[in-house]
Structures are given as C-alpha cells and as structure tokens.
Amino acid sequence: MLEQDIQEVLFTEEQLKARVKEIAREIEQDYRGKEIMLISVLRGSFIFMADLCRAIDLPCTLDFMSVSSYGKGTTSSGQVQITKDLSEDITGRHVIVVEDILDSGNTLSYLLKILQHRHPASIRLCTLLDKPDRRVKPVEVHYSGFTIPDAFVVGYGLDYAEKYRNLPYIGIVKPEVYGG
Ligand code: IMP
Ligand code: MG
C-alpha cells in the first residue's frame, strides 16, 4: 500500500481540484481574447497539466518537454539538460510553462532562459507548488497553487524515485522511505 509510506497529506484531491479551478480563472482573465500555449515540463506536471488545461476556457495548444537536472535523491543540481524538446515553434506565442514544483529554481531558471531566446510573444510560469525556502536561483512566478514548507512531497504527478506519481493527493513521504 502506497499510503503506508506517507507521513502526512498536505493537499487532498478536493483541495487540488478547487485550486486548479482558481488558477484557471486567473489565466482566463489575464489572457482573454488570446490564444495560449501550455508547455508541460515532464514528467512531474503531467497530471496538473491534464487538469489545468481542461479547466481553462480559452483557445489553447499543448506541448511537452523533458529536462533532467543532474542530482541525486531529493535535490537537483545547477546542470540542466533538455532530454525532450518541444514539437512546436513558440515564436510569437503566448506561452505558459506548467510545472509541478519550484524548488531550488535551477531547472526553471535555465528552462525559461532557453525558451525566452526563442522569442515567444510572452512567457509566464505556472507552478502547482512553490518551496521558496530552498530557492537558489531567482525565478519569477505568475501563477502558484500552494506555497509549501521545505519537505519532500509526492503524489499528483510528483515522484520519489519514480514512484507515488499516481497518488491522487499530495503528501509528505516518511523520512525513512528515502533514508533521511
Ligand atoms: P529545482 O530545479 O530544484 O527547482 O527542482 C525542480 C524539480 O525537482 C521539480 O520539477 C521536481 O521534479 C523535483 N522536485 C523538487 N522538489 C520535489 C519534491 O518535494 N517532490 C518531488 N519532486 C521534487
Ligand atoms: Mg518537474
């Protein structure tokens, strides 16, 4: 049972659903009359992306990219590499990057810089979770679901060692699971 590895539920399915709807309303207001392009950073944001895009009532295209930030266990490093690039051209598009969690900021500061060089009409970041205490690189956030304390969380797309992504809620893993 997956639940045995969870110490505490931070956000229930219902809370996540309600917050996703609120973010969608914000985005609709900000981009009314425009077409947007949502870019999901795989794999952590796939569930958030799926729920968010269905809650947004605007013309919208979707694309996906994958990055690896070399780091072991529960921390990322400054070295980021694109392992799967976008399929679409973002030039002149209104891009919203959809992320699961903003932690050190290493991954996103790099990614946003690369995407900016491709000349989108605009680019904003939408992250479900933000752990500001751990920020190393500054990153501008336009849409943020929840601010969380410095704890390792899983579920709703987020993993530890590729597991727990399928939990429908977000929870804190017991430290003994990762030997912390
Ligand atoms: P950053 O580069 O340190 O900001 O880390 C970004 C990536 O690290 C996220 O997109 C996640 O994939 C992963 N990450 C950071 N914190 C957590 C966490 O608490 N649980 C699961 N993954 C995390
Ligand atoms: Mg991620």
PDB file of C-alpha atoms and ligand atoms in Angstrom:
ATOM      1  CA  MET A   1       0.000   0.000   0.000  1.00  0.00           C
ATOM      2  CA  LEU A   2       1.375   3.358  -1.073  1.00  0.00           C
ATOM      3  CA  GLU A   3      -0.316   5.107   1.803  1.00  0.00           C
ATOM      4  CA  GLN A   4       1.942   3.412   4.330  1.00  0.00           C
ATOM      5  CA  ASP A   5       4.866   5.496   3.051  1.00  0.00           C
ATOM      6  CA  ILE A   6       3.042   8.799   3.530  1.00  0.00           C
ATOM      7  CA  GLN A   7       3.539  10.719   6.752  1.00  0.00           C
ATOM      8  CA  GLU A   8       1.025  13.460   6.167  1.00  0.00           C
ATOM      9  CA  VAL A   9      -1.456  14.521   3.488  1.00  0.00           C
ATOM     10  CA  LEU A  10      -0.810  18.151   2.546  1.00  0.00           C
ATOM     11  CA  PHE A  11      -3.485  18.653  -0.098  1.00  0.00           C
ATOM     12  CA  THR A  12      -6.437  16.398  -0.725  1.00  0.00           C
ATOM     13  CA  GLU A  13      -7.914  15.664  -4.125  1.00  0.00           C
ATOM     14  CA  GLU A  14     -10.701  18.138  -3.428  1.00  0.00           C
ATOM     15  CA  GLN A  15      -8.302  20.911  -2.408  1.00  0.00           C
ATOM     16  CA  LEU A  16      -6.214  20.358  -5.523  1.00  0.00           C
ATOM     17  CA  LYS A  17      -9.254  20.431  -7.736  1.00  0.00           C
ATOM     18  CA  ALA A  18     -10.530  23.662  -6.210  1.00  0.00           C
ATOM     19  CA  ARG A  19      -7.155  25.388  -6.505  1.00  0.00           C
ATOM     20  CA  VAL A  20      -6.680  24.284 -10.114  1.00  0.00           C
ATOM     21  CA  LYS A  21     -10.031  25.864 -10.949  1.00  0.00           C
ATOM     22  CA  GLU A  22      -8.985  29.148  -9.306  1.00  0.00           C
ATOM     23  CA  ILE A  23      -5.735  29.234 -11.275  1.00  0.00           C
ATOM     24  CA  ALA A  24      -7.655  28.530 -14.480  1.00  0.00           C
ATOM     25  CA  ARG A  25      -9.940  31.519 -13.782  1.00  0.00           C
ATOM     26  CA  GLU A  26      -6.887  33.759 -13.231  1.00  0.00           C
ATOM     27  CA  ILE A  27      -5.373  32.632 -16.524  1.00  0.00           C
ATOM     28  CA  GLU A  28      -8.650  33.157 -18.378  1.00  0.00           C
ATOM     29  CA  GLN A  29      -8.866  36.722 -17.084  1.00  0.00           C
ATOM     30  CA  ASP A  30      -5.251  37.521 -17.969  1.00  0.00           C
ATOM     31  CA  TYR A  31      -5.396  36.075 -21.488  1.00  0.00           C
ATOM     32  CA  ARG A  32      -8.958  36.867 -22.538  1.00  0.00           C
ATOM     33  CA  GLY A  33      -9.115  37.197 -26.342  1.00  0.00           C
ATOM     34  CA  LYS A  34      -5.775  35.493 -26.804  1.00  0.00           C
ATOM     35  CA  GLU A  35      -4.681  32.011 -27.693  1.00  0.00           C
ATOM     36  CA  ILE A  36      -2.313  30.386 -25.253  1.00  0.00           C
ATOM     37  CA  MET A  37       0.213  27.601 -25.442  1.00  0.00           C
ATOM     38  CA  LEU A  38       0.684  25.465 -22.366  1.00  0.00           C
ATOM     39  CA  ILE A  39       4.048  23.762 -22.013  1.00  0.00           C
ATOM     40  CA  SER A  40       4.221  20.938 -19.541  1.00  0.00           C
ATOM     41  CA  VAL A  41       7.571  20.012 -18.072  1.00  0.00           C
ATOM     42  CA  LEU A  42       7.586  16.244 -17.894  1.00  0.00           C
ATOM     43  CA  ARG A  43       7.103  14.166 -16.036  1.00  0.00           C
ATOM     44  CA  GLY A  44       6.041  15.739 -12.761  1.00  0.00           C
ATOM     45  CA  SER A  45       3.492  18.154 -14.200  1.00  0.00           C
ATOM     46  CA  PHE A  46       1.523  15.732 -16.358  1.00  0.00           C
ATOM     47  CA  ILE A  47      -1.441  15.418 -14.006  1.00  0.00           C
ATOM     48  CA  PHE A  48      -1.534  19.129 -13.158  1.00  0.00           C
ATOM     49  CA  MET A  49      -1.365  19.894 -16.883  1.00  0.00           C
ATOM     50  CA  ALA A  50      -4.199  17.498 -17.662  1.00  0.00           C
ATOM     51  CA  ASP A  51      -6.448  19.028 -15.004  1.00  0.00           C
ATOM     52  CA  LEU A  52      -5.450  22.644 -15.656  1.00  0.00           C
ATOM     53  CA  CYS A  53      -5.923  22.569 -19.427  1.00  0.00           C
ATOM     54  CA  ARG A  54      -9.397  21.106 -19.038  1.00  0.00           C
ATOM     55  CA  ALA A  55     -10.330  23.858 -16.594  1.00  0.00           C
ATOM     56  CA  ILE A  56      -9.225  26.708 -18.877  1.00  0.00           C
ATOM     57  CA  ASP A  57     -11.877  28.043 -21.241  1.00  0.00           C
ATOM     58  CA  LEU A  58      -9.590  29.633 -23.845  1.00  0.00           C
ATOM     59  CA  PRO A  59      -8.212  28.530 -27.198  1.00  0.00           C
ATOM     60  CA  CYS A  60      -5.144  26.597 -26.257  1.00  0.00           C
ATOM     61  CA  THR A  61      -2.436  24.370 -27.678  1.00  0.00           C
ATOM     62  CA  LEU A  62      -0.318  21.974 -25.650  1.00  0.00           C
ATOM     63  CA  ASP A  63       3.256  20.868 -25.873  1.00  0.00           C
ATOM     64  CA  PHE A  64       5.630  18.897 -23.698  1.00  0.00           C
ATOM     65  CA  MET A  65       9.276  18.932 -22.882  1.00  0.00           C
ATOM     66  CA  SER A  66      11.527  16.999 -20.658  1.00  0.00           C
ATOM     67  CA  VAL A  67      14.581  18.089 -18.744  1.00  0.00           C
ATOM     68  CA  SER A  68      16.943  16.289 -16.491  1.00  0.00           C
ATOM     69  CA  SER A  69      18.679  18.099 -13.697  1.00  0.00           C
ATOM     70  CA  TYR A  70      21.576  16.051 -12.573  1.00  0.00           C
ATOM     71  CA  GLY A  71      21.334  15.486  -8.896  1.00  0.00           C
ATOM     72  CA  LYS A  72      20.805  12.502  -6.709  1.00  0.00           C
ATOM     73  CA  GLY A  73      17.938  11.742  -4.385  1.00  0.00           C
ATOM     74  CA  THR A  74      15.857  14.702  -3.360  1.00  0.00           C
ATOM     75  CA  THR A  75      17.865  17.647  -4.676  1.00  0.00           C
ATOM     76  CA  SER A  76      18.527  18.970  -8.163  1.00  0.00           C
ATOM     77  CA  SER A  77      21.760  20.473  -9.404  1.00  0.00           C
ATOM     78  CA  GLY A  78      22.651  23.511 -11.490  1.00  0.00           C
ATOM     79  CA  GLN A  79      23.306  21.384 -14.568  1.00  0.00           C
ATOM     80  CA  VAL A  80      20.168  21.018 -16.595  1.00  0.00           C
ATOM     81  CA  GLN A  81      19.767  19.275 -19.913  1.00  0.00           C
ATOM     82  CA  ILE A  82      16.847  19.123 -22.349  1.00  0.00           C
ATOM     83  CA  THR A  83      16.127  15.450 -22.898  1.00  0.00           C
ATOM     84  CA  LYS A  84      12.982  16.009 -24.983  1.00  0.00           C
ATOM     85  CA  ASP A  85      12.442  19.296 -26.754  1.00  0.00           C
ATOM     86  CA  LEU A  86       9.152  20.860 -27.805  1.00  0.00           C
ATOM     87  CA  SER A  87       7.453  19.700 -31.002  1.00  0.00           C
ATOM     88  CA  GLU A  88       6.088  23.169 -31.791  1.00  0.00           C
ATOM     89  CA  ASP A  89       7.656  26.518 -32.518  1.00  0.00           C
ATOM     90  CA  ILE A  90       6.910  29.019 -29.749  1.00  0.00           C
ATOM     91  CA  THR A  91       7.847  32.159 -31.687  1.00  0.00           C
ATOM     92  CA  GLY A  92       5.125  34.772 -31.254  1.00  0.00           C
ATOM     93  CA  ARG A  93       3.050  32.550 -28.960  1.00  0.00           C
ATOM     94  CA  HIS A  94       1.686  33.317 -25.508  1.00  0.00           C
ATOM     95  CA  VAL A  95       3.433  30.606 -23.555  1.00  0.00           C
ATOM     96  CA  ILE A  96       2.642  29.382 -20.060  1.00  0.00           C
ATOM     97  CA  VAL A  97       5.122  26.911 -18.637  1.00  0.00           C
ATOM     98  CA  VAL A  98       3.341  24.438 -16.378  1.00  0.00           C
ATOM     99  CA  GLU A  99       5.481  22.920 -13.642  1.00  0.00           C
ATOM    100  CA  ASP A 100       4.811  20.658 -10.722  1.00  0.00           C
ATOM    101  CA  ILE A 101       7.106  22.282  -8.198  1.00  0.00           C
ATOM    102  CA  LEU A 102       9.557  25.140  -7.943  1.00  0.00           C
ATOM    103  CA  ASP A 103      12.298  24.178  -5.544  1.00  0.00           C
ATOM    104  CA  SER A 104      15.873  25.465  -5.912  1.00  0.00           C
ATOM    105  CA  GLY A 105      14.858  27.179  -9.151  1.00  0.00           C
ATOM    106  CA  ASN A 106      17.783  25.599 -11.013  1.00  0.00           C
ATOM    107  CA  THR A 107      15.627  23.777 -13.532  1.00  0.00           C
ATOM    108  CA  LEU A 108      13.216  26.586 -14.278  1.00  0.00           C
ATOM    109  CA  SER A 109      15.670  29.469 -14.412  1.00  0.00           C
ATOM    110  CA  TYR A 110      17.569  27.539 -17.058  1.00  0.00           C
ATOM    111  CA  LEU A 111      14.474  26.436 -18.940  1.00  0.00           C
ATOM    112  CA  LEU A 112      12.857  29.870 -19.000  1.00  0.00           C
ATOM    113  CA  LYS A 113      16.069  31.409 -20.297  1.00  0.00           C
ATOM    114  CA  ILE A 114      16.214  28.921 -23.165  1.00  0.00           C
ATOM    115  CA  LEU A 115      12.571  29.447 -24.071  1.00  0.00           C
ATOM    116  CA  GLN A 116      12.912  33.232 -23.942  1.00  0.00           C
ATOM    117  CA  HIS A 117      15.613  33.031 -26.602  1.00  0.00           C
ATOM    118  CA  ARG A 118      13.022  31.535 -28.954  1.00  0.00           C
ATOM    119  CA  HIS A 119      11.052  34.807 -28.898  1.00  0.00           C
ATOM    120  CA  PRO A 120       7.599  33.939 -27.604  1.00  0.00           C
ATOM    121  CA  ALA A 121       5.122  36.854 -27.548  1.00  0.00           C
ATOM    122  CA  SER A 122       5.026  36.364 -23.782  1.00  0.00           C
ATOM    123  CA  ILE A 123       6.078  33.747 -21.303  1.00  0.00           C
ATOM    124  CA  ARG A 124       4.825  33.076 -17.807  1.00  0.00           C
ATOM    125  CA  LEU A 125       5.327  30.366 -15.242  1.00  0.00           C
ATOM    126  CA  CYS A 126       2.559  28.426 -13.566  1.00  0.00           C
ATOM    127  CA  THR A 127       3.684  26.109 -10.807  1.00  0.00           C
ATOM    128  CA  LEU A 128       1.428  23.980  -8.665  1.00  0.00           C
ATOM    129  CA  LEU A 129       3.766  24.083  -5.675  1.00  0.00           C
ATOM    130  CA  ASP A 130       6.415  26.522  -4.542  1.00  0.00           C
ATOM    131  CA  LYS A 131       9.088  25.837  -1.925  1.00  0.00           C
ATOM    132  CA  PRO A 132      10.580  29.330  -1.544  1.00  0.00           C
ATOM    133  CA  ASP A 133      12.821  28.382   1.385  1.00  0.00           C
ATOM    134  CA  ARG A 134      15.012  26.329  -0.923  1.00  0.00           C
ATOM    135  CA  ARG A 135      15.456  28.863  -3.708  1.00  0.00           C
ATOM    136  CA  VAL A 136      18.989  29.225  -5.010  1.00  0.00           C
ATOM    137  CA  LYS A 137      18.184  30.905  -8.340  1.00  0.00           C
ATOM    138  CA  PRO A 138      15.554  33.642  -8.546  1.00  0.00           C
ATOM    139  CA  VAL A 139      12.551  32.738 -10.725  1.00  0.00           C
ATOM    140  CA  GLU A 140       9.538  34.916 -11.459  1.00  0.00           C
ATOM    141  CA  VAL A 141       6.285  33.075 -10.739  1.00  0.00           C
ATOM    142  CA  HIS A 142       2.977  34.306 -12.162  1.00  0.00           C
ATOM    143  CA  TYR A 143       0.673  31.522 -11.032  1.00  0.00           C
ATOM    144  CA  SER A 144       1.325  29.419  -7.982  1.00  0.00           C
ATOM    145  CA  GLY A 145      -1.020  26.847  -6.489  1.00  0.00           C
ATOM    146  CA  PHE A 146       0.360  26.460  -2.992  1.00  0.00           C
ATOM    147  CA  THR A 147       3.408  27.572  -1.066  1.00  0.00           C
ATOM    148  CA  ILE A 148       4.809  24.689   0.934  1.00  0.00           C
ATOM    149  CA  PRO A 149       7.490  24.261   3.588  1.00  0.00           C
ATOM    150  CA  ASP A 150      10.797  22.547   2.928  1.00  0.00           C
ATOM    151  CA  ALA A 151       9.673  18.924   2.856  1.00  0.00           C
ATOM    152  CA  PHE A 152       9.825  16.311   0.142  1.00  0.00           C
ATOM    153  CA  VAL A 153       6.357  15.802  -1.289  1.00  0.00           C
ATOM    154  CA  VAL A 154       4.890  13.226  -3.656  1.00  0.00           C
ATOM    155  CA  GLY A 155       1.663  12.463  -5.450  1.00  0.00           C
ATOM    156  CA  TYR A 156      -0.476  14.135  -8.127  1.00  0.00           C
ATOM    157  CA  GLY A 157       2.392  13.643 -10.591  1.00  0.00           C
ATOM    158  CA  LEU A 158       5.291  14.193  -8.218  1.00  0.00           C
ATOM    159  CA  ASP A 159       7.580  11.282  -7.558  1.00  0.00           C
ATOM    160  CA  TYR A 160      10.202   9.933  -5.306  1.00  0.00           C
ATOM    161  CA  ALA A 161      12.451   7.582  -7.318  1.00  0.00           C
ATOM    162  CA  GLU A 162       9.688   7.479  -9.960  1.00  0.00           C
ATOM    163  CA  LYS A 163       7.102   6.186  -7.503  1.00  0.00           C
ATOM    164  CA  TYR A 164       3.985   7.762  -5.955  1.00  0.00           C
ATOM    165  CA  ARG A 165       3.093   9.818  -9.058  1.00  0.00           C
ATOM    166  CA  ASN A 166      -0.273   8.061  -9.124  1.00  0.00           C
ATOM    167  CA  LEU A 167      -1.360   9.140  -5.646  1.00  0.00           C
ATOM    168  CA  PRO A 168      -4.434  11.335  -6.137  1.00  0.00           C
ATOM    169  CA  TYR A 169      -3.374  13.696  -3.317  1.00  0.00           C
ATOM    170  CA  ILE A 170      -0.119  15.390  -2.322  1.00  0.00           C
ATOM    171  CA  GLY A 171       1.639  14.145   0.757  1.00  0.00           C
ATOM    172  CA  ILE A 172       4.938  14.136   2.607  1.00  0.00           C
ATOM    173  CA  VAL A 173       6.936  10.922   2.388  1.00  0.00           C
ATOM    174  CA  LYS A 174       8.129   9.383   5.606  1.00  0.00           C
ATOM    175  CA  PRO A 175      11.839  10.190   6.028  1.00  0.00           C
ATOM    176  CA  GLU A 176      12.684   6.511   6.418  1.00  0.00           C
ATOM    177  CA  VAL A 177      11.498   5.902   2.834  1.00  0.00           C
ATOM    178  CA  TYR A 178      14.448   7.848   1.442  1.00  0.00           C
ATOM    179  CA  GLY A 179      16.750   7.270   4.354  1.00  0.00           C
ATOM    180  CA  GLY A 180      16.511  10.908   5.507  1.00  0.00           C
TER     181      GLY A 180
HETATM  182  P1  IMP B   1      14.572  22.645  -8.825  1.00  0.00           P
HETATM  183  O1  IMP B   1      15.441  22.643 -10.057  1.00  0.00           O
HETATM  184  O2  IMP B   1      15.362  22.415  -7.574  1.00  0.00           O
HETATM  185  O3  IMP B   1      13.668  23.860  -8.708  1.00  0.00           O
HETATM  186  O4  IMP B   1      13.700  21.340  -8.859  1.00  0.00           O
HETATM  187  C1  IMP B   1      12.732  21.166  -9.765  1.00  0.00           C
HETATM  188  C2  IMP B   1      12.382  19.708  -9.899  1.00  0.00           C
HETATM  189  O5  IMP B   1      12.837  18.893  -8.794  1.00  0.00           O
HETATM  190  C3  IMP B   1      10.899  19.583  -9.913  1.00  0.00           C
HETATM  191  O6  IMP B   1      10.384  19.807 -11.198  1.00  0.00           O
HETATM  192  C4  IMP B   1      10.693  18.188  -9.399  1.00  0.00           C
HETATM  193  O7  IMP B   1      10.789  17.290 -10.475  1.00  0.00           O
HETATM  194  C5  IMP B   1      11.836  17.977  -8.440  1.00  0.00           C
HETATM  195  N1  IMP B   1      11.414  18.208  -7.037  1.00  0.00           N
HETATM  196  C6  IMP B   1      11.772  19.221  -6.234  1.00  0.00           C
HETATM  197  N2  IMP B   1      11.202  19.110  -5.022  1.00  0.00           N
HETATM  198  C7  IMP B   1      10.441  17.999  -5.072  1.00  0.00           C
HETATM  199  C8  IMP B   1       9.577  17.349  -4.118  1.00  0.00           C
HETATM  200  O8  IMP B   1       9.364  17.774  -2.970  1.00  0.00           O
HETATM  201  N3  IMP B   1       8.983  16.225  -4.552  1.00  0.00           N
HETATM  202  C9  IMP B   1       9.143  15.707  -5.801  1.00  0.00           C
HETATM  203  N4  IMP B   1       9.933  16.285  -6.715  1.00  0.00           N
HETATM  204  C10 IMP B   1      10.579  17.420  -6.363  1.00  0.00           C
HETATM  205 MG    MG B   2       9.433  18.588 -12.572  1.00  0.00          MG
END
